[in-house]
């Protein structure tokens, strides 16, 4: 069956869940796995059951991310505990929602670390499922990186220990990574922010600027206040709720008295954030991007829109010659969704009040040493299959024609060697690809079919997640620094949990 036939059969209307493994594991809103999670198997959730957009207040001051306090008195050591547990939170007044949160904070937490620190964070699991803590993008040893191989059972605990290397300042995050239920744990609320600061503040070209942190999550809420289950479209295309939250608040507002460094995380399951800053007439204002996942760019870049795909982070610099009232929007984005569904709608993220605050950025923000010649090439192909049998639609996603098997090694890398990864997206959808172990250097993007246009080079930057459009090839270079098993996967969490993931053995 080809895509056209598949689409023309109205998959959104008569289908049933396509990924029974993932669906069967969706628990109820009250924390215990139950049959309630199977509702989605009967077809699309009744959209009338979703909360209306006006039930959440807008325009509140953007909350700051609560800081995870360092319990250690040694300045080179960070010690803390993260307890994952269900809790009640009233998004809608009078209709409490059971969310899953760390340390009882429905607002995502922030962990601030310094290069070279030794880190010791204990996870206490009070969820009804196994869980892990994964340090997305950080260069930590595989056995401390919270992969699905070493999950912590309900009521269990474990301490993650690692030492941050030099020169890893950047914008990271943490989230659970259990086998098959990562998407559920994240959509119920489990994710938080990490900032690694340089050891020497003088080596941070923008260290003098005040910062604002925007941690974007997605909320799909029923009218009764419960978190909605995934429906079939969520399983195929990745879950999108009706609300985008910034630091846990819906369309909040921020007032900036001077030029500000903004760090923005896309911690949604599957939402592409096609960012644009607009004035009150809807006119686009320039976005000045100064950083990516792994810290500052070598040089600032200006653009009308900046696409932040699921799991990516950006640093922006907001300033204006005159006082300005602006809105940060996520514009509509078409990622090639399957089925009779609308492309991702535009959403306002944040209102910004900006005082007059001209700023001249340094010419060079930092030096990034290009990785040398690669000694090995790794080839990755993303693909999908669609089928319909007995009135049921099926959609499967593959890496090199295989679905994830925790016990199979798919790629072998060598410690300390520069490798070139060539990734082809032969599927019909965008997939944001992420590899564990640290940051890579993007080289170029091109069409697999060269007649579609010339390759484009990437500016030097450090990344751990990169989006591939349908038909695109992306090339990056990376060095793995620790032995062990790393993961490579699509960061649309429904795709990851449905098997769009591979093991990389570093030897
Ligand atoms: Cu953010 Cu393997 O994930
Ligand atoms: Cu990761
Ligand atoms: Cu994907």
XYZ file of C-alpha atoms and ligand atoms in Angstrom:
512
model
C 0.000 0.000 0.000
C 1.435 3.385 -0.872
C 1.018 6.596 1.024
C -1.665 7.950 -1.303
C -3.898 4.886 -0.901
C -3.243 4.879 2.799
C -4.254 8.471 3.152
C -7.292 8.145 0.921
C -8.775 5.467 3.144
C -9.421 7.881 5.923
C -7.114 6.419 8.467
C -8.129 8.900 11.109
C -11.736 7.817 11.005
C -11.812 4.084 11.026
C -8.435 3.039 12.227
C -7.488 1.376 15.455
C -4.301 1.817 17.380
C -1.322 0.811 15.374
C 1.167 0.181 18.106
C -0.477 -2.169 20.564
C 2.679 -2.561 22.639
C 2.891 1.125 23.395
C -0.867 1.538 23.811
C -1.304 -1.343 26.145
C 1.210 0.243 28.460
C -0.532 3.570 28.728
C -1.747 3.771 32.283
C -4.816 5.520 33.548
C -4.749 9.060 34.723
C -4.735 7.920 38.309
C -1.333 6.450 38.238
C -2.153 2.754 38.037
C -2.046 0.870 34.755
C -5.587 -0.036 33.805
C -7.845 -0.758 30.895
C -8.646 2.909 30.665
C -5.512 3.292 28.622
C -6.964 1.004 25.999
C -9.617 3.521 25.010
C -7.419 4.751 22.226
C -7.492 1.312 20.662
C -11.079 1.859 19.588
C -10.103 4.731 17.334
C -9.626 8.431 17.779
C -10.474 9.913 21.129
C -13.686 11.893 21.028
C -12.387 15.430 20.447
C -15.352 16.852 22.345
C -13.831 15.293 25.471
C -10.787 17.565 25.224
C -10.713 20.728 27.300
C -11.541 23.943 25.442
C -8.653 26.339 24.866
C -10.155 29.006 27.089
C -10.166 26.896 30.259
C -6.560 27.801 31.024
C -5.687 31.354 32.050
C -3.199 33.208 29.826
C -0.968 36.208 30.340
C 0.372 35.247 33.781
C 4.011 36.077 34.472
C 6.168 33.250 33.191
C 7.105 31.133 36.231
C 10.799 30.582 36.767
C 12.030 27.007 36.759
C 12.547 25.908 40.381
C 16.219 25.203 40.986
C 17.208 21.762 42.193
C 19.214 22.654 45.296
C 22.747 21.324 45.620
C 22.978 19.430 48.945
C 26.761 19.381 48.808
C 28.901 22.073 50.380
C 31.812 21.192 48.107
C 31.709 23.607 45.154
C 33.035 20.915 42.804
C 30.325 18.460 43.718
C 26.594 18.392 43.009
C 24.394 16.121 45.088
C 20.621 15.908 45.022
C 17.635 13.588 44.921
C 14.889 13.413 42.320
C 11.722 11.616 43.374
C 9.372 10.771 40.522
C 5.778 10.410 41.711
C 2.179 11.100 40.744
C 0.653 14.268 42.197
C -2.400 16.450 41.790
C -2.173 19.742 39.962
C -5.096 22.019 39.096
C -4.608 23.234 35.522
C -8.383 23.777 35.452
C -9.732 25.269 38.677
C -11.714 22.654 40.573
C -10.716 19.786 38.259
C -7.390 18.465 39.510
C -5.133 16.609 37.103
C -2.917 13.720 38.123
C 0.478 14.595 36.711
C 3.767 12.808 37.202
C 6.426 15.132 38.557
C 9.838 15.295 40.173
C 10.038 16.392 43.809
C 6.391 17.440 43.825
C 6.960 20.292 41.386
C 4.495 20.517 38.515
C 6.755 23.249 37.106
C 9.806 21.607 35.475
C 12.938 21.757 37.624
C 16.264 23.280 36.599
C 19.615 21.693 37.426
C 22.536 24.108 37.172
C 25.954 22.504 36.888
C 29.482 23.687 36.212
C 32.020 22.099 33.873
C 34.250 19.629 35.690
C 31.769 19.029 38.527
C 31.213 15.579 39.909
C 27.503 14.870 40.011
C 25.597 12.466 42.208
C 21.824 12.390 41.751
C 19.632 9.791 43.364
C 16.437 8.728 41.627
C 13.586 7.516 43.823
C 10.869 5.862 41.793
C 7.394 6.257 43.230
C 5.692 5.714 39.884
C 3.601 2.655 39.061
C 6.127 1.863 36.269
C 9.850 1.401 35.951
C 11.732 4.566 35.045
C 15.221 6.006 34.505
C 16.945 9.385 34.437
C 18.544 10.134 31.093
C 20.871 13.131 30.808
C 19.971 14.183 27.301
C 23.038 15.452 25.432
C 25.493 15.278 28.332
C 28.752 13.412 27.791
C 28.292 10.920 30.652
C 29.318 7.222 30.647
C 26.661 4.910 29.132
C 26.017 3.045 32.382
C 25.175 6.357 34.107
C 23.061 7.666 31.243
C 19.707 6.164 32.214
C 19.161 4.007 29.147
C 16.311 1.474 29.034
C 18.709 -1.401 29.828
C 18.971 -0.428 33.482
C 15.534 0.684 34.574
C 14.644 1.326 38.194
C 11.531 -0.622 39.260
C 8.583 0.958 41.104
C 9.640 1.726 44.702
C 13.265 1.276 43.640
C 16.072 3.785 43.768
C 19.464 4.282 42.232
C 22.160 6.905 42.233
C 23.611 8.226 38.986
C 27.221 9.373 39.240
C 29.327 11.136 36.632
C 31.978 13.789 36.258
C 31.373 16.499 33.702
C 34.330 16.997 31.361
C 35.800 20.378 30.503
C 34.242 22.413 27.716
C 30.723 20.992 27.840
C 28.856 24.190 28.771
C 25.460 24.180 27.122
C 21.734 23.639 27.434
C 20.652 20.093 28.207
C 17.709 18.345 29.788
C 16.736 15.213 31.631
C 13.846 12.849 31.074
C 12.930 9.199 31.690
C 14.019 6.588 29.130
C 12.327 3.295 30.084
C 11.579 0.706 27.446
C 8.273 1.436 25.704
C 6.850 4.017 28.119
C 9.107 7.053 27.664
C 6.365 8.846 25.708
C 3.834 8.315 28.487
C 6.155 9.398 31.293
C 7.081 12.580 29.436
C 3.494 13.494 28.508
C 2.460 13.022 32.121
C 5.028 15.621 33.109
C 8.439 14.052 33.701
C 11.193 16.234 32.227
C 13.461 18.982 33.487
C 16.122 21.430 32.366
C 19.895 21.317 32.780
C 22.306 24.170 32.197
C 26.031 23.530 32.324
C 27.995 26.731 32.864
C 31.645 27.255 31.980
C 34.152 26.892 34.775
C 35.504 30.349 34.031
C 32.686 32.857 33.692
C 35.084 34.975 31.645
C 35.061 32.301 28.947
C 31.315 32.787 28.405
C 30.965 35.502 25.751
C 27.392 36.192 26.877
C 27.959 35.556 30.575
C 27.078 39.146 31.476
C 23.560 38.983 30.056
C 20.536 38.194 32.211
C 18.848 34.948 31.235
C 15.302 33.815 30.683
C 14.494 30.119 30.484
C 11.617 28.802 28.396
C 10.953 25.109 28.873
C 8.266 24.141 26.382
C 6.068 21.125 27.037
C 2.886 19.865 25.484
C -0.363 19.189 27.325
C -3.307 17.219 26.016
C -5.996 17.714 28.579
C -9.511 16.323 28.803
C -12.395 18.573 29.807
C -12.652 16.667 33.114
C -9.059 17.620 33.941
C -7.488 14.237 33.251
C -4.518 13.864 30.917
C -5.795 12.468 27.620
C -4.607 9.086 26.407
C -2.839 8.807 23.088
C -5.119 8.174 20.161
C -4.133 6.458 16.957
C -2.960 9.669 15.321
C -0.750 10.407 18.299
C 0.811 6.962 17.981
C 1.537 7.434 14.278
C 2.455 11.096 14.103
C 3.561 11.777 17.634
C 1.366 13.237 20.322
C 0.320 16.875 20.195
C -1.914 18.360 22.849
C -4.126 21.392 22.493
C -1.910 23.357 24.896
C 1.735 24.310 24.637
C 3.083 25.250 28.032
C 6.069 27.442 28.839
C 7.516 26.595 32.273
C 4.188 24.913 32.991
C 2.077 27.988 32.120
C -0.173 28.564 29.122
C 0.731 31.580 26.978
C 2.434 33.467 29.805
C 4.054 36.877 29.548
C 7.546 38.116 30.298
C 8.847 41.612 30.674
C 12.518 42.168 29.868
C 14.250 45.303 31.112
C 17.385 44.758 29.054
C 18.931 42.608 26.356
C 18.420 39.005 27.431
C 19.835 35.605 26.677
C 16.940 33.198 26.223
C 17.377 29.451 26.457
C 14.486 27.487 24.980
C 13.948 23.740 25.308
C 11.606 21.688 23.165
C 10.606 19.091 25.761
C 7.428 18.052 23.970
C 6.790 14.499 22.843
C 6.494 15.380 19.207
C 5.730 19.039 18.548
C 7.817 20.930 15.997
C 8.316 24.492 17.226
C 8.670 26.724 14.219
C 9.551 29.841 16.183
C 8.792 33.347 15.052
C 8.804 36.602 16.969
C 6.071 38.987 15.816
C 5.134 42.556 16.603
C 1.543 43.518 17.314
C 0.779 43.885 13.592
C 1.933 40.325 12.947
C 5.126 41.509 11.292
C 8.064 39.162 11.910
C 10.902 40.571 13.992
C 14.377 39.110 13.549
C 15.380 36.214 15.744
C 19.016 36.272 16.762
C 20.210 32.757 17.495
C 23.350 32.497 19.601
C 23.376 28.871 20.681
C 22.295 25.310 20.033
C 22.059 22.124 22.104
C 25.733 22.070 23.021
C 26.231 25.745 23.821
C 27.098 28.918 21.952
C 27.489 29.064 18.199
C 30.782 30.291 16.831
C 28.868 33.314 15.474
C 25.359 34.659 15.986
C 22.861 34.002 13.190
C 19.769 35.962 12.223
C 16.611 34.454 10.839
C 12.873 35.076 10.495
C 12.028 31.627 11.835
C 13.977 29.081 13.836
C 12.770 25.488 13.789
C 13.257 23.682 17.088
C 12.290 20.056 16.619
C 11.426 17.752 19.522
C 14.351 17.531 22.023
C 16.367 20.351 20.437
C 17.363 23.479 22.334
C 18.250 26.974 21.143
C 19.713 30.057 22.695
C 18.373 33.363 21.426
C 19.314 36.910 22.201
C 16.403 39.330 22.585
C 17.066 43.029 22.311
C 15.512 45.998 20.577
C 16.469 49.598 19.847
C 13.045 50.789 20.962
C 10.666 49.420 23.540
C 8.574 46.728 21.870
C 5.604 44.490 22.524
C 6.140 41.176 20.829
C 4.715 37.667 20.739
C 6.712 34.510 20.346
C 4.775 32.092 18.173
C 5.208 28.545 17.021
C 4.044 28.781 13.396
C 2.252 25.970 11.663
C 4.574 23.247 10.470
C 3.970 20.414 8.087
C 6.005 17.330 8.981
C 4.205 14.914 6.664
C 1.680 13.561 9.124
C -0.130 10.368 8.219
C -3.893 10.094 8.124
C -6.634 12.648 7.731
C -5.190 15.085 10.234
C -4.436 18.759 10.150
C -0.836 19.917 10.075
C 0.409 21.215 13.416
C -1.535 24.436 14.080
C 0.128 27.739 14.935
C 0.244 28.565 18.626
C 1.294 31.599 20.575
C 3.913 30.637 23.135
C 4.689 33.804 25.023
C 4.042 37.552 25.158
C 7.218 39.595 25.467
C 7.489 43.170 26.689
C 10.923 44.428 25.753
C 12.459 47.680 27.020
C 14.769 49.669 24.737
C 17.964 47.706 24.975
C 20.330 47.888 22.040
C 23.005 45.245 22.170
C 26.112 44.679 20.110
C 27.003 41.027 20.160
C 30.656 40.008 19.959
C 31.765 38.979 16.469
C 32.882 35.610 17.736
C 30.924 33.917 20.471
C 33.339 31.048 20.881
C 35.805 28.836 19.107
C 34.667 25.431 17.992
C 37.466 23.186 16.776
C 36.291 21.213 13.759
C 36.682 17.472 14.234
C 39.327 16.030 11.918
C 38.951 13.489 9.149
C 36.654 10.590 9.933
C 38.168 7.129 10.207
C 34.857 5.336 9.775
C 31.495 5.926 8.198
C 28.195 4.792 9.710
C 25.164 4.583 7.438
C 21.667 4.995 8.809
C 18.411 4.766 6.885
C 15.075 5.796 8.316
C 12.029 4.184 6.762
C 8.408 3.311 7.387
C 5.834 0.816 6.225
C 2.102 1.228 6.003
C -0.376 -1.555 5.754
C -4.043 -2.180 6.245
C -5.403 -5.566 7.191
C -8.909 -6.353 8.407
C -9.796 -2.671 8.516
C -6.837 -1.910 10.761
C -4.155 0.504 9.762
C -0.589 -0.238 10.636
C 2.324 2.112 10.552
C 5.809 0.974 11.500
C 9.068 2.888 11.628
C 12.529 1.432 11.115
C 16.220 2.175 11.439
C 18.121 0.201 8.793
C 14.982 -1.884 8.244
C 14.832 -3.047 11.842
C 12.794 -2.221 14.903
C 14.488 -1.849 18.265
C 15.679 -4.954 20.055
C 17.384 -4.233 23.346
C 19.628 -7.275 22.983
C 20.839 -6.604 19.431
C 23.819 -4.409 18.543
C 23.112 -2.354 15.442
C 26.233 -0.207 15.100
C 29.761 -0.535 16.457
C 31.858 2.528 17.200
C 35.345 2.881 18.640
C 36.283 5.011 21.606
C 38.091 8.184 20.658
C 37.728 7.911 16.889
C 36.130 10.488 14.633
C 33.204 8.888 12.854
C 31.032 10.239 10.109
C 27.328 9.411 10.394
C 25.346 9.604 7.168
C 21.613 9.475 7.839
C 19.019 9.136 5.089
C 15.353 9.741 5.699
C 13.522 7.649 3.108
C 10.223 7.862 5.002
C 7.459 10.381 4.338
C 7.698 12.182 7.676
C 10.208 14.355 9.481
C 12.182 12.534 12.174
C 14.395 14.341 14.711
C 17.340 11.974 15.178
C 19.234 11.888 18.467
C 22.324 9.963 19.520
C 23.516 9.490 23.092
C 27.042 10.217 24.237
C 27.482 13.940 23.734
C 27.526 16.435 20.941
C 28.169 16.013 17.241
C 29.207 18.478 14.582
C 26.797 18.815 11.691
C 28.554 18.875 8.339
C 25.890 19.259 5.678
C 22.375 18.456 4.668
C 21.368 17.436 1.181
C 18.619 15.703 -0.741
C 19.126 11.971 -1.192
C 17.915 12.600 -4.730
C 20.620 15.062 -5.796
C 18.433 16.462 -8.594
C 16.276 18.158 -5.938
C 18.963 20.705 -5.113
C 22.469 21.386 -3.905
C 23.728 20.459 -0.424
C 23.827 23.133 2.269
C 26.647 23.338 4.810
C 25.934 23.812 8.468
C 27.605 26.583 10.425
C 29.912 25.098 13.041
C 27.806 24.133 16.056
C 27.415 21.388 18.620
C 24.244 19.319 18.505
C 22.819 16.091 19.821
C 19.536 16.095 17.896
C 18.927 16.980 14.258
C 15.726 16.961 12.241
C 15.547 15.251 8.863
C 12.805 16.105 6.439
C 11.429 13.441 4.151
C 14.025 12.731 1.451
C 16.836 14.468 3.302
C 20.327 13.262 4.141
C 22.234 14.710 7.073
C 25.925 14.164 7.716
C 27.578 14.712 11.077
C 30.854 13.866 12.787
C 31.140 12.581 16.313
C 33.582 11.026 18.774
C 32.306 8.599 21.409
C 34.457 8.872 24.530
C 33.230 5.971 26.675
C 32.828 2.231 26.200
C 29.372 0.797 26.439
C 26.029 0.815 24.687
C 24.576 4.067 23.364
C 21.223 4.642 21.734
C 20.350 6.248 18.424
C 16.684 7.065 17.949
C 13.952 9.290 16.659
C 12.977 11.792 19.363
C 9.310 11.747 18.453
C 8.766 9.729 21.600
C 5.928 7.663 20.127
C 8.293 6.619 17.323
C 11.085 5.819 19.745
C 8.793 3.656 21.863
C 7.411 1.960 18.750
C 10.938 0.783 17.909
C 12.576 3.571 15.901
C 15.706 3.125 17.978
C 19.025 1.307 17.649
C 21.916 0.242 19.890
C 25.394 1.604 19.245
C 28.095 -0.446 20.933
C 31.193 1.622 21.661
C 34.254 -0.625 22.015
Cu 16.330 12.564 24.969
Cu 17.503 8.795 24.133
O 16.865 10.672 24.557
Cu 19.455 11.431 24.889
Cu 10.141 9.679 14.047
